[in-house]
Coordinates of C-alpha atoms in Angstrom, one line a residue:
X915 CA 27.2 28.3 5.0
X916 CA 26.9 31.7 6.4
X917 CA 30.5 32.2 7.8
X918 CA 31.4 31.4 3.8
X919 CA 28.9 34.0 2.3
X920 CA 29.6 36.6 4.9
X921 CA 33.6 36.4 4.2
X922 CA 34.6 39.1 2.0
X923 CA 37.9 37.5 1.3
X924 CA 36.2 35.0 -0.6
X925 CA 35.0 35.9 -4.3
X926 CA 31.7 34.1 -5.8
X927 CA 33.5 31.3 -7.6
X928 CA 35.4 30.1 -4.0
X929 CA 32.6 30.3 -2.2
X930 CA 30.5 28.1 -4.6
X931 CA 33.3 25.9 -4.9
X932 CA 33.5 25.6 -0.6
X933 CA 29.6 25.0 -1.0
X934 CA 29.3 22.4 -3.2
X935 CA 32.6 20.6 -1.4
X936 CA 30.3 20.6 1.3
X937 CA 27.3 19.1 -0.5
X938 CA 26.7 15.2 -0.2
X939 CA 24.4 12.8 -1.5
X940 CA 20.9 14.3 -2.9
X941 CA 21.9 17.6 -2.2
X942 CA 25.0 17.5 -4.2
X943 CA 22.6 16.6 -7.3
X944 CA 20.5 20.1 -7.2
X945 CA 20.8 22.6 -10.2
X946 CA 20.5 26.5 -9.6
X947 CA 19.0 29.0 -12.3
X948 CA 22.3 31.0 -12.5
X949 CA 26.1 29.3 -11.6
X950 CA 26.9 31.4 -8.7
X951 CA 26.5 31.0 -4.6
X952 CA 23.4 32.7 -3.8
X953 CA 21.5 31.0 -6.6
X954 CA 22.7 27.7 -5.0
X955 CA 21.7 28.4 -1.8
X956 CA 18.2 30.0 -2.7
X957 CA 18.1 26.5 -4.9
X958 CA 18.7 24.6 -1.5
X959 CA 16.6 26.6 0.4
X960 CA 13.7 26.0 -1.4
X961 CA 14.2 22.3 -1.5
X962 CA 14.9 22.1 2.3
X963 CA 13.7 24.6 4.1
X964 CA 10.3 23.2 5.0
X965 CA 9.7 24.4 8.8
X966 CA 6.6 22.3 9.2
X967 CA 8.5 19.1 8.8
X968 CA 11.9 20.0 10.4
X969 CA 9.4 21.1 13.4
X970 CA 8.2 17.5 13.5
X971 CA 11.6 15.7 13.1
X972 CA 12.8 17.8 16.6
X973 CA 9.7 17.1 18.5
X974 CA 9.9 13.3 17.3
X975 CA 13.4 13.6 18.5
X976 CA 12.8 14.4 22.1
X977 CA 9.8 12.1 22.2
X978 CA 11.8 9.1 21.3
X979 CA 14.5 9.3 23.4
X980 CA 15.3 5.6 24.8
X981 CA 14.3 5.5 28.9
X982 CA 17.2 5.0 31.1
X983 CA 16.9 1.9 33.2
X984 CA 20.2 2.7 35.2
X985 CA 22.3 5.4 36.7
X986 CA 24.6 5.6 33.9
X987 CA 26.0 8.9 33.8
X988 CA 26.8 8.6 30.0
X989 CA 23.5 8.0 29.0
X990 CA 22.1 11.2 31.2
X991 CA 24.7 13.5 29.3
X992 CA 23.8 11.8 26.1
X993 CA 19.9 12.7 27.0
X994 CA 20.8 16.4 27.9
X995 CA 23.1 17.0 24.7
X996 CA 20.5 15.7 22.6
X997 CA 17.3 17.7 24.2
X998 CA 19.2 21.1 23.9
X999 CA 20.4 20.2 20.7
X1000 CA 16.9 19.8 19.3
X1001 CA 15.8 23.0 21.6
X1002 CA 18.0 24.8 20.2
X1003 CA 17.0 24.1 16.6
X1004 CA 13.8 25.0 17.4
X1005 CA 14.7 28.2 18.9
X1006 CA 16.3 28.9 15.4
X1007 CA 12.9 27.9 13.7
X1008 CA 11.7 31.0 15.7
X1009 CA 9.8 28.4 18.7
X1010 CA 10.0 30.0 21.7
X1011 CA 9.7 27.6 24.4
X1012 CA 7.2 29.0 27.7
X1013 CA 6.3 27.4 30.8
X1014 CA 3.5 25.4 29.3
X1015 CA 5.9 23.5 26.6
X1016 CA 8.5 23.2 29.5
X1017 CA 6.0 21.6 31.7
X1018 CA 5.2 18.9 28.7
X1019 CA 9.0 18.2 28.1
X1020 CA 9.9 17.8 31.6
X1021 CA 7.1 15.8 32.4
X1022 CA 8.1 13.4 29.5
X1023 CA 11.7 13.6 30.3
X1024 CA 11.3 12.7 33.8
X1025 CA 9.6 9.6 32.7
X1026 CA 12.6 9.0 30.6
X1027 CA 15.3 9.0 33.6
X1028 CA 16.0 6.2 35.7
X1029 CA 13.7 5.9 39.3
X1030 CA 16.6 6.6 41.6
X1031 CA 16.9 10.0 39.8
X1032 CA 13.6 10.9 39.6
X1033 CA 13.4 10.5 43.1
X1034 CA 16.4 13.0 43.7
X1035 CA 14.8 15.3 41.6
X1036 CA 12.0 15.3 43.5
X1037 CA 13.7 15.9 46.7
X1038 CA 16.0 18.7 45.7
X1039 CA 12.2 20.7 44.7
X1040 CA 12.0 22.7 48.0
X1041 CA 8.6 24.4 46.9
X1042 CA 5.3 24.0 44.8
X1043 CA 6.4 25.6 41.8
X1044 CA 6.2 23.8 38.8
X1045 CA 10.1 24.0 38.1
X1046 CA 11.4 25.0 34.3
X1047 CA 13.2 22.5 31.8
X1048 CA 16.4 24.5 32.7
X1049 CA 16.4 23.3 36.2
X1050 CA 15.9 19.7 35.2
X1051 CA 18.7 19.8 32.9
X1052 CA 20.8 21.9 35.3
X1053 CA 19.8 18.9 38.1
X1054 CA 20.8 15.9 35.4
X1055 CA 24.3 17.7 34.8
X1056 CA 24.8 17.9 38.6
X1057 CA 23.9 14.2 38.7
X1058 CA 26.2 13.3 36.1
X1059 CA 29.2 15.0 37.8
X1060 CA 28.2 12.9 41.3
X1061 CA 27.7 9.6 39.5
X1062 CA 31.2 9.9 37.7
X1063 CA 32.6 10.7 41.1
X1064 CA 31.2 8.2 42.8
X1065 CA 32.5 5.8 40.0
X1066 CA 35.9 7.0 40.0
X1067 CA 36.3 6.5 44.0
X1068 CA 34.6 3.2 44.1
X1069 CA 37.2 2.0 41.6
X1070 CA 39.9 3.7 43.0
X1071 CA 39.6 2.8 46.7
X1072 CA 37.8 -0.6 46.8
X1073 CA 39.7 -2.5 44.0
X1074 CA 43.2 -3.3 45.4
X1075 CA 45.0 -5.7 42.7
X1076 CA 46.3 -8.8 44.0
X1077 CA 48.6 -11.6 42.3
X1078 CA 46.4 -14.4 41.9
X1079 CA 44.9 -16.6 39.5
X1080 CA 41.3 -17.8 38.3
X1081 CA 40.4 -21.2 39.7
X1082 CA 40.6 -22.4 36.4
X1083 CA 44.1 -22.0 35.7
X1084 CA 43.7 -20.4 32.6
X1085 CA 45.6 -16.9 31.9
X1086 CA 43.0 -14.5 30.3
X1087 CA 44.0 -10.9 29.8
X1088 CA 40.8 -9.7 30.0
X1089 CA 40.3 -11.0 33.6
X1090 CA 42.2 -9.1 36.6
X1091 CA 42.2 -10.3 40.1
X1092 CA 41.0 -7.8 42.9
X1093 CA 40.9 -7.9 46.8
X1094 CA 37.7 -6.7 48.1
X1095 CA 36.2 -6.5 51.6
X1096 CA 32.2 -7.6 51.9
X1097 CA 30.0 -5.9 54.3
X1098 CA 31.0 -8.8 57.0
X1099 CA 34.4 -7.1 56.5
X1100 CA 35.5 -10.5 55.3
X1101 CA 38.2 -10.9 52.3
X1102 CA 37.3 -12.2 49.2
X1103 CA 39.1 -13.2 46.2
X1104 CA 37.1 -12.4 43.3
X1105 CA 37.2 -12.2 39.5
X1106 CA 36.5 -8.6 37.8
X1107 CA 35.8 -7.7 34.5
X1108 CA 35.9 -4.1 32.8
X1109 CA 32.6 -5.2 31.2
X1110 CA 31.3 -7.0 34.4
X1111 CA 27.3 -8.1 34.1
X1112 CA 27.8 -8.4 30.5
X1113 CA 28.1 -11.4 28.4
X1114 CA 30.4 -11.7 25.4
X1115 CA 28.7 -12.8 22.4
X1116 CA 29.9 -16.0 21.3
X1117 CA 30.0 -15.6 17.8
X1118 CA 31.8 -11.7 17.8
X1119 CA 33.2 -12.2 21.2
X1120 CA 32.3 -8.3 21.8
X1121 CA 30.4 -7.1 25.1
X1122 CA 27.0 -6.1 23.4
X1123 CA 23.9 -6.5 24.0
X1124 CA 22.7 -8.3 21.4
X1125 CA 21.1 -12.0 20.4
X1126 CA 22.6 -14.3 18.2
X1127 CA 19.7 -13.2 15.7
X1128 CA 20.8 -10.0 15.6
X1129 CA 24.7 -10.3 15.4
X1130 CA 26.4 -8.5 12.4
X1131 CA 29.3 -11.1 12.4
X1132 CA 26.7 -14.1 12.2
X1133 CA 24.4 -12.4 9.5
X1134 CA 27.6 -11.7 7.6
X1135 CA 28.2 -15.5 6.7
X1136 CA 26.3 -17.2 4.3
X1137 CA 23.0 -19.9 5.2
X1138 CA 25.5 -22.7 5.5
X1139 CA 28.5 -21.0 7.5
X1140 CA 25.6 -19.8 9.7
X1141 CA 24.7 -23.5 10.6
X1142 CA 27.8 -24.9 11.0
X1143 CA 28.2 -21.8 13.8
X1144 CA 25.0 -23.0 15.5
X1145 CA 26.8 -26.6 15.5
X1146 CA 29.9 -25.4 17.0
X1147 CA 28.5 -23.3 19.8
X1148 CA 25.8 -25.8 20.5
X1149 CA 23.0 -23.3 19.7
X1150 CA 19.8 -24.3 18.9
X1151 CA 18.9 -24.5 14.6
X1152 CA 15.3 -23.3 15.3
X1153 CA 15.6 -20.4 18.0
X1154 CA 18.8 -19.5 17.8
X1155 CA 18.7 -19.9 21.5
X1156 CA 21.5 -22.0 23.7
X1157 CA 19.9 -25.2 24.2
X1158 CA 20.0 -28.3 22.4
X1159 CA 17.4 -28.3 19.3
X1160 CA 16.0 -31.7 20.1
X1161 CA 14.7 -29.6 23.3
X1162 CA 13.6 -26.8 21.7
X1163 CA 9.7 -25.9 22.6
X1164 CA 9.5 -23.4 20.4
X1165 CA 6.2 -23.4 17.8
X1166 CA 8.1 -21.1 15.0
X1167 CA 9.2 -22.8 12.0
X1168 CA 11.2 -21.1 8.7
X1169 CA 9.0 -18.4 7.5
X1170 CA 9.8 -19.3 3.7
X1171 CA 9.8 -23.0 3.8
X1172 CA 8.0 -23.7 7.1
X1173 CA 10.5 -26.6 8.0
X1174 CA 12.1 -26.9 11.6
X1175 CA 15.0 -24.3 11.4
X1176 CA 15.6 -20.7 11.6
X1177 CA 14.5 -18.6 8.6
X1178 CA 18.3 -16.5 8.8
X1179 CA 19.7 -20.7 8.2
X1180 CA 17.0 -21.0 4.9
X1181 CA 18.7 -22.2 2.0
X1182 CA 17.6 -22.2 -2.0
X1183 CA 17.2 -25.7 -3.2
X1184 CA 20.5 -25.2 -5.4
X1185 CA 22.0 -25.3 -2.2
X1186 CA 23.0 -28.2 0.1
X1187 CA 19.9 -28.9 1.9
X1188 CA 19.9 -28.2 5.8
X1189 CA 20.0 -31.6 7.8
X1190 CA 17.1 -32.0 9.5
X1191 CA 16.2 -32.1 13.3
X1192 CA 16.5 -36.0 12.9
X1193 CA 19.6 -36.2 11.4
X1194 CA 21.0 -33.4 13.6
X1195 CA 20.7 -35.9 16.6
X1196 CA 21.7 -39.0 14.6
X1197 CA 25.1 -38.4 12.7
X1198 CA 25.0 -41.1 10.5
X1199 CA 26.4 -39.3 7.5
X1200 CA 30.2 -40.3 6.1
X1201 CA 33.0 -37.5 7.5
X1202 CA 33.8 -35.1 5.0
X1203 CA 37.6 -34.2 4.2
X1204 CA 38.9 -30.7 4.2
X1205 CA 38.9 -30.4 0.5
X1206 CA 35.4 -31.5 0.4
X1207 CA 34.4 -29.2 3.0
X1208 CA 36.4 -26.2 1.0
X1209 CA 34.6 -27.2 -2.2
X1210 CA 31.3 -27.2 -0.5
X1211 CA 31.7 -23.5 1.1
X1212 CA 33.2 -22.5 -2.4
X1213 CA 30.0 -23.3 -4.5
X1214 CA 27.3 -21.4 -1.6
X1215 CA 29.4 -18.6 -2.3
X1216 CA 29.3 -18.5 -5.8
X1217 CA 25.2 -18.6 -5.5
X1218 CA 24.1 -15.1 -4.6
X1219 CA 20.4 -14.8 -3.2
X1220 CA 18.3 -13.2 -5.6
X1221 CA 16.5 -10.1 -5.2
X1222 CA 12.7 -9.7 -4.7
X1223 CA 11.6 -6.3 -7.0
X1224 CA 9.1 -4.4 -5.5
X1225 CA 5.7 -3.4 -7.3
X1226 CA 4.6 -0.1 -6.7
X1227 CA 1.8 -0.6 -4.8
X1228 CA -0.4 1.7 -2.3
X1229 CA -3.2 2.3 -0.6
X1230 CA -5.9 4.2 -2.6
X1231 CA -9.7 5.0 -1.3
X1232 CA -13.0 4.1 -3.6
X1233 CA -16.2 5.0 -2.1
X1234 CA -14.2 5.9 1.5
X1235 CA -13.1 2.5 1.5
X1236 CA -9.5 1.3 1.1
X1237 CA -8.4 -0.5 -2.0
X1238 CA -4.6 -1.7 -2.5
X1239 CA -3.4 -0.7 -5.9
X1240 CA -0.6 -1.6 -8.2
X1241 CA 0.6 1.2 -10.3
X1242 CA 1.9 0.0 -14.1
X1243 CA 3.1 2.8 -16.4
X1244 CA 3.4 -0.1 -19.1
X1245 CA -0.4 -0.9 -19.0
X1246 CA -2.8 1.4 -21.5
X1247 CA -5.8 0.7 -19.3
X1248 CA -7.2 0.0 -15.8
X1249 CA -8.3 -3.1 -14.4
X1250 CA -10.4 -4.0 -11.3
X1251 CA -10.9 -7.1 -9.8
X1252 CA -14.4 -8.9 -9.6
X1253 CA -14.6 -9.0 -6.2
X1254 CA -13.4 -5.6 -5.5
X1255 CA -16.0 -4.2 -7.8
X1256 CA -18.7 -6.5 -6.0
X1257 CA -18.1 -5.3 -2.7
X1258 CA -17.5 -1.8 -3.5
X1259 CA -21.3 -1.9 -5.0
X1260 CA -19.9 -0.9 -8.7
X1261 CA -22.3 -1.1 -11.5
X1262 CA -20.8 -3.4 -14.3
X1263 CA -21.7 -3.0 -18.2
X1264 CA -21.3 -5.4 -20.3
X1265 CA -19.0 -5.5 -23.1
X1266 CA -16.6 -7.6 -25.6
X1267 CA -13.0 -6.9 -25.6
X1268 CA -10.1 -8.3 -25.4
X1269 CA -6.4 -7.7 -23.6
X1270 CA -3.3 -8.8 -24.4
X1271 CA -0.1 -9.0 -22.5
X1272 CA 3.2 -10.9 -22.8
X1273 CA 3.7 -12.9 -26.0
X1274 CA 0.7 -11.6 -27.3
X1275 CA -1.3 -14.0 -24.8
X1276 CA -5.2 -12.6 -25.2
X1277 CA -7.8 -12.6 -22.6
X1278 CA -11.2 -11.4 -23.0
X1279 CA -13.1 -9.0 -21.2
X1280 CA -16.8 -9.2 -20.8
X1281 CA -17.4 -6.2 -18.2
X1282 CA -16.3 -2.6 -17.3
X1283 CA -17.6 0.0 -14.6
X1284 CA -16.8 3.2 -13.5
X1285 CA -15.6 4.4 -10.3
X1286 CA -13.2 8.0 -8.8
X1287 CA -10.3 7.0 -6.6
X1288 CA -8.8 9.4 -4.0
X1289 CA -6.1 9.6 -1.5
X1290 CA -7.0 9.4 2.0
X1291 CA -7.5 13.2 2.9
X1292 CA -9.4 13.8 -0.6
X1293 CA -6.6 16.2 -2.1
X1294 CA -6.7 14.0 -5.2
X1295 CA -9.2 12.2 -7.2
X1296 CA -9.8 10.6 -10.6
X1297 CA -12.8 9.2 -12.1
X1298 CA -11.5 6.2 -14.4
X1299 CA -12.9 3.5 -16.2
X1300 CA -11.9 0.0 -15.2
X1301 CA -11.9 -3.5 -17.1
X1302 CA -13.2 -6.2 -14.5
X1303 CA -11.5 -9.3 -14.5
X1304 CA -11.5 -12.1 -12.0
X1305 CA -7.8 -11.6 -10.5
X1306 CA -5.2 -9.1 -11.6
X1307 CA -2.5 -11.0 -9.9
X1308 CA -1.6 -13.6 -7.2
X1309 CA 0.0 -12.2 -3.9
X1310 CA 2.3 -9.4 -4.1
X1311 CA 4.9 -9.8 -2.7
X1312 CA 4.9 -13.6 -3.0
X1313 CA 6.7 -13.9 0.2
X1314 CA 7.4 -12.0 3.3
X1315 CA 10.2 -9.6 3.0
X1316 CA 12.7 -9.0 5.7
X1317 CA 12.9 -5.1 6.5
X1318 CA 14.8 -5.2 9.6
X1319 CA 17.6 -4.0 8.4
X1320 CA 16.0 -1.3 6.1
X1321 CA 16.4 2.0 7.9
X1322 CA 13.3 4.2 6.4
X1323 CA 12.8 7.5 8.0
X1324 CA 10.1 7.7 10.5
X1325 CA 9.1 11.4 9.4
X1326 CA 7.8 9.4 5.9
X1327 CA 4.5 8.1 5.2
X1328 CA 4.0 5.4 3.2
X1329 CA 1.7 5.0 0.3
X1330 CA 1.4 1.0 1.6
X1331 CA 2.8 0.4 4.9
X1332 CA 2.3 -3.4 3.9
X1333 CA 4.4 -3.4 1.1
X1334 CA 6.8 -6.3 2.2
X1335 CA 3.7 -8.4 3.0
X1336 CA 1.6 -10.8 0.7
X1337 CA -1.6 -9.5 -0.3
X1338 CA -4.0 -9.5 -3.3
X1339 CA -4.1 -6.5 -5.6
X1340 CA -7.5 -5.1 -6.4
X1341 CA -6.9 -2.6 -8.7
X1342 CA -4.4 -1.8 -11.8
X1343 CA -4.0 1.8 -12.8
X1344 CA -2.2 2.3 -16.2
X1345 CA -0.5 4.8 -18.1
X1346 CA -3.5 6.9 -18.4
X1347 CA -2.8 8.3 -14.9
X1348 CA 0.3 6.8 -13.7
X1349 CA 1.9 10.3 -14.2
X1350 CA -0.8 12.3 -12.4
X1351 CA 0.2 10.1 -9.5
X1352 CA 3.7 10.1 -9.5
X1353 CA 5.5 13.2 -7.8
X1354 CA 8.9 14.3 -8.5
X1355 CA 11.4 13.5 -5.8
X1356 CA 12.8 10.7 -4.6
X1357 CA 14.9 9.6 -1.2
X1358 CA 18.0 7.1 -1.6
X1359 CA 17.6 4.6 1.4
X1360 CA 20.2 2.6 0.0
X1361 CA 21.6 0.9 -3.2
X1362 CA 18.8 -1.0 -4.1
X1363 CA 15.8 0.6 -2.2
X1364 CA 14.3 4.3 -3.1
X1365 CA 11.4 5.9 -2.0
X1366 CA 9.5 7.9 -4.6
X1367 CA 6.7 10.4 -3.7
X1368 CA 3.3 10.3 -5.1
X1369 CA 0.0 11.8 -4.4
X1370 CA -0.6 8.4 -2.0
X1371 CA 2.5 9.2 -0.1
X1372 CA 5.7 7.7 -0.6
X1373 CA 6.1 4.4 -2.8
X1374 CA 8.9 2.0 -1.8
X1375 CA 10.8 0.9 -4.8
X1376 CA 13.5 -1.5 -5.5
X1377 CA 14.9 -4.7 -4.5
X1378 CA 15.1 -7.1 -1.2
X1379 CA 16.9 -10.1 -1.0
X1380 CA 14.8 -13.1 -0.5
X1381 CA 14.7 -16.9 -1.0
X1382 CA 11.4 -16.7 -3.3
X1383 CA 12.2 -17.1 -7.4
X1384 CA 8.4 -16.3 -8.5
X1385 CA 8.6 -13.3 -10.7
X1386 CA 5.6 -10.9 -11.8
X1387 CA 5.4 -8.7 -14.9
X1388 CA 2.5 -6.3 -16.1
X1389 CA 2.3 -5.2 -19.8
X1390 CA -1.1 -5.1 -21.1
X1391 CA -2.7 -3.4 -24.1
X1392 CA -6.5 -3.6 -25.2
X1393 CA -7.2 -4.7 -28.8
X1394 CA -9.3 -6.7 -31.2
X1395 CA -7.5 -9.5 -32.3
X1396 CA -7.0 -9.7 -36.3
X1397 CA -7.6 -13.3 -36.2
X1398 CA -10.9 -12.5 -34.3
X1399 CA -12.1 -9.8 -36.2
X1400 CA -11.8 -11.8 -39.6
X1401 CA -13.2 -14.8 -38.0
X1402 CA -16.4 -12.6 -37.3
X1403 CA -16.5 -10.7 -40.7
X1404 CA -17.1 -14.5 -42.7
X1405 CA -19.4 -15.7 -40.2
X1406 CA -21.8 -12.3 -40.8
X1407 CA -21.2 -12.4 -44.5
X1408 CA -21.3 -16.1 -45.0
X1409 CA -24.8 -18.1 -46.2
X1410 CA -25.7 -21.5 -44.4
X1411 CA -25.3 -24.2 -47.5
X1412 CA -28.3 -26.1 -46.0
X1413 CA -32.0 -25.0 -45.7
X1414 CA -33.2 -23.6 -42.1
X1415 CA -35.7 -25.8 -40.4
X1416 CA -38.0 -23.3 -39.7
X1417 CA -41.5 -23.8 -37.3
X1418 CA -44.9 -22.9 -38.1
X1419 CA -44.5 -19.5 -36.4
X1420 CA -41.8 -18.4 -38.2
X1421 CA -42.6 -19.8 -41.9
X1422 CA -45.8 -17.7 -41.2
X1423 CA -43.6 -14.5 -40.8
X1424 CA -41.6 -15.2 -43.4
X1425 CA -44.9 -15.8 -45.9
X1426 CA -46.2 -12.6 -44.6
X1427 CA -43.0 -10.9 -45.6
X1428 CA -42.8 -12.0 -49.2
X1429 CA -46.4 -11.6 -50.1
X1430 CA -47.1 -7.9 -48.3
X1431 CA -43.6 -5.8 -48.2
X1432 CA -42.7 -3.2 -50.4
X1433 CA -39.8 -0.9 -50.5
X1434 CA -40.2 2.8 -51.2
X1435 CA -37.9 5.7 -52.9
X1436 CA -35.4 5.8 -50.2
X1437 CA -34.6 1.6 -49.9
X1438 CA -36.8 1.1 -46.8
X1439 CA -38.9 -1.9 -46.7
X1440 CA -42.2 -1.7 -45.6
X1441 CA -44.0 -4.3 -44.2
X1442 CA -48.1 -4.6 -43.0
X1443 CA -48.6 -5.7 -39.7
X1444 CA -48.8 -9.4 -38.9
X1445 CA -51.7 -10.8 -37.0
X1446 CA -51.7 -14.1 -34.8
X1447 CA -55.4 -14.4 -35.6
X1448 CA -57.6 -13.0 -38.2
X1449 CA -59.3 -9.2 -36.8
X1450 CA -62.8 -10.8 -37.3
X1451 CA -62.7 -12.4 -34.1
X1452 CA -62.5 -9.2 -32.2
X1453 CA -65.8 -8.2 -30.9
X1454 CA -67.4 -4.7 -30.0
X1455 CA -65.1 -2.2 -28.6
X1456 CA -66.5 1.2 -29.2
X1457 CA -69.1 1.5 -26.2
X1458 CA -66.1 0.9 -23.7
X1459 CA -63.8 3.2 -25.4
X1460 CA -66.5 5.7 -25.0
X1461 CA -67.3 4.9 -21.5
X1462 CA -63.5 5.7 -20.9
X1463 CA -63.2 9.1 -23.1
X1464 CA -66.3 10.2 -21.1
X1465 CA -64.3 9.8 -17.4
X1466 CA -61.1 11.5 -19.2
X1467 CA -63.0 14.3 -19.9
X1468 CA -64.4 14.6 -16.6
X1469 CA -60.3 14.1 -15.5
X1470 CA -59.1 17.1 -17.7
X1471 CA -62.4 19.1 -16.9
X1472 CA -61.3 18.9 -13.2
X1473 CA -57.5 19.7 -13.9
X1474 CA -57.1 22.6 -16.5
X1475 CA -53.3 22.0 -16.3
X1476 CA -53.6 18.3 -17.4
X1477 CA -56.3 19.3 -19.9
X1478 CA -53.9 21.7 -21.8
X1479 CA -51.0 19.2 -21.7
X1480 CA -53.5 16.5 -23.1
X1481 CA -54.6 19.2 -25.7
X1482 CA -51.0 19.5 -26.5
X1483 CA -50.2 16.1 -27.1
X1484 CA -53.5 15.5 -29.2
X1485 CA -52.5 18.2 -31.5
X1486 CA -48.8 17.1 -31.5
X1487 CA -49.9 13.5 -32.9
X1488 CA -52.3 14.9 -35.6
X1489 CA -49.3 16.8 -36.9
X1490 CA -46.5 14.1 -36.6
X1491 CA -48.7 12.0 -38.5
X1492 CA -49.2 9.3 -36.2
X1493 CA -52.6 9.3 -36.1
X1494 CA -55.8 10.8 -38.1
X1495 CA -59.4 11.6 -37.5
X1496 CA -61.8 8.9 -38.6
X1497 CA -65.3 9.9 -39.7
X1498 CA -68.5 7.9 -38.9
X1499 CA -69.2 7.4 -42.7
X1500 CA -66.0 5.7 -43.2
X1501 CA -65.8 3.2 -40.3
X1502 CA -64.9 -0.2 -41.4
X1503 CA -66.9 -3.3 -40.7
X1504 CA -64.3 -4.6 -38.3
X1505 CA -62.7 -2.1 -35.7
X1506 CA -60.6 -1.9 -32.5
X1507 CA -61.3 1.5 -30.4
X1508 CA -58.1 1.9 -28.3
X1509 CA -58.9 3.6 -25.0
X1510 CA -56.4 6.0 -23.7
X1511 CA -56.0 7.9 -20.6
X1512 CA -52.9 10.6 -19.2
X1513 CA -50.4 9.9 -16.6
X1514 CA -48.9 13.4 -15.0
X1515 CA -45.5 13.6 -13.7
X1516 CA -45.0 17.1 -12.5
X1517 CA -41.0 16.3 -11.5
X1518 CA -40.2 15.4 -15.2
X1519 CA -39.6 19.1 -16.8
X1520 CA -39.4 17.5 -20.3
X1521 CA -42.5 15.1 -20.6
X1522 CA -44.6 16.2 -17.7
X1523 CA -47.6 14.4 -19.4
X1524 CA -47.0 10.4 -20.7
X1525 CA -50.3 9.4 -22.9
X1526 CA -51.1 5.4 -22.3
X1527 CA -52.8 3.5 -24.9
X1528 CA -54.5 0.5 -23.5
X1529 CA -54.0 -1.9 -26.6
X1530 CA -54.8 -4.6 -23.7
X1531 CA -58.4 -3.7 -23.1
X1532 CA -60.7 -6.6 -24.4
X1533 CA -63.9 -6.6 -26.5
X1534 CA -67.0 -8.5 -26.2
X1535 CA -65.3 -11.6 -27.1
X1536 CA -63.2 -11.6 -24.8
X1537 CA -60.1 -10.8 -27.6

C-alpha cells in the first residue's frame, strides 16, 4: 500500500479505489471515519496493527516447521524460504536478531533437517565458534544445489531406456522400463516409476501419502457410496484398512451408534441400513437391478446431513474452580446446577419462585445463591444471583462432533477448548450479563462456523454436520403464574366450614385470648401473658436474686468500664419503659425475682455489653 500511497500520479479517489479492491473477507467490511485513503489506512492499522500477535505468529511459524526425514532439496529450500520470510517480517516489526536468538533458532532448525544434512553441517564447521543463522542457511542452500545435481546426474547416467514389456504384459503409460547396473555389474531389467516408493490411492489414483480415511474423493461421497467403494476395493468396513472385515482386530466402533462399522460409513435411520458383519460375509439378499440401484442412490442424495448447532459454551471460574457455562441472551435469569453449588460450597437461600420456558412450562424454584464469576486471568469478574436447579440441560453437545476438517487459527485461544465433546453444563448466564461478556470482533472460519470474541476468549458458534437429531432450546423467564397467585389468595381468604378439632392446649390459648384481650386506640390487640401453671406454684426467689446481684456488684466494682456500660443499660431500659422501680411496700404476695448479669464483648462496636436475664433460675419449690 506504500507504493500506492506515495504515487503522486494518483488522486485520493484512485488511491481509495485501489485500496478497497485489494481488501478481502473481513477487512473489506471495515469502515473509516472519512471516505478517503488515509482514513481507511488508519482504520486498518487500528484493527490489525497488533505487534504482539504478529510476533507470536511469526515465532510460531518458525517453531512449527515440519521435520525433514529425507534428503529432499525441495523441502529444504521450502524451509529456507519459510525461515527467511518470518525473519524478515520480525525485522520489519523492529525486532533485531542477535547472537543469542540466532543460536536458539539454529538449534531448532538443526533438529528439523534430515540426519545426513545434520552430519554434513557439523563437518563443515572448522572452529569451535558458534555459527550464525546466516551461516546455517547458506549451508542449506549449497546442500540444495548439491542434491539437485546428484538427482539430475543419477537420472541421466544410470537410467538408460530399453524396449521391454512388463511381466504382466499390460501396457501402462505411467511405467517405463530401464536397464540399470547393480553393484555386482550384472544387468537387470526393472520397472521404474516417476513416483517410485509411493503407492497410488485406490480411490483417487493419486500418488499422495494419505489413508482411505483422509482421502478427499472418498469423503466427498455419501456414506452409502463409501460403503460400496469399500466392498469394491476389499477395504475393511470397520477400520478402512486393506483386509477382510471378518479378520479385523480393531476394537474401535462407530462413534455415533457403536455398531461394527466405521463412523465414516454411518447413516441415519432414514437411510438404508449398512449390512452387519455377518450379512457382509453371507450374501443371501436378492440381487438388485441397475434401476433399483439408481433409485437407491437418488434417495440417499436427497437426505441432507443434519447440522448440530453449537451452544455458546465457555469455561468460567468461581472461587478459583473451573466451571463450564452456557451463554443465553434469551434468559432473564441465571441458573446453577445443585451439584455445582454444593461442590463450590455456595450458601443456598430458600425461596419460593417459578420459571417458565417454551410453551409456558413452569418449574418451581426452591433455592437461590450468590456467586462471583471471573475469567482465567481475573480481568473480568461479576457478582450474580443464581437460581438453583437440579440440572440445567443434558450433556452439550449431545454427541461427539468431528472437527478434523475445521481449520482453527493456531494463535486463537478458545473459551471452551472441548466445545465439540459432550459434557454437562454447570451454569447458565442470561441477559443480565450476556452483553458484558461478548466483545465486538469476530473471526469467520467458513460459511457455518464463526468465532465470537468474549472475556473468556473466543466462543465457537455455528453448525457442524452430525447424525444426532437432538435439539436444545433455552428461553426462560421468572414469573409467578397468575393461576397460582389467585389460588393462594383464595386459600388465605377462605374460611373452613367445619369446626376445627382443637386439642386441650390450643383450646386453653383460645379461651385466654377471649377472656383477656383488649384493643387500644391504634387498633393493636393487647393480651395478658398466659401461664401454663398458676403463679402460686412458685416458691421464694428473692434471696437467690440478691446473692446474684451482690456478686454482680463485686464484678462491676472491679471493672469500671463494665460498670459504666451496665449503668447506661439500666437507665436506657428504664427510659424505654421496659421496667419500673419496685418499692418494698408495694411488693405482691406472689412474685418472681429474675437474676441478671452482663456479658462483655469488646469486639462488638455497636453492643459491647449484652445483658442476660436468667428466667430459668429455679425457686425454692423447684419451679
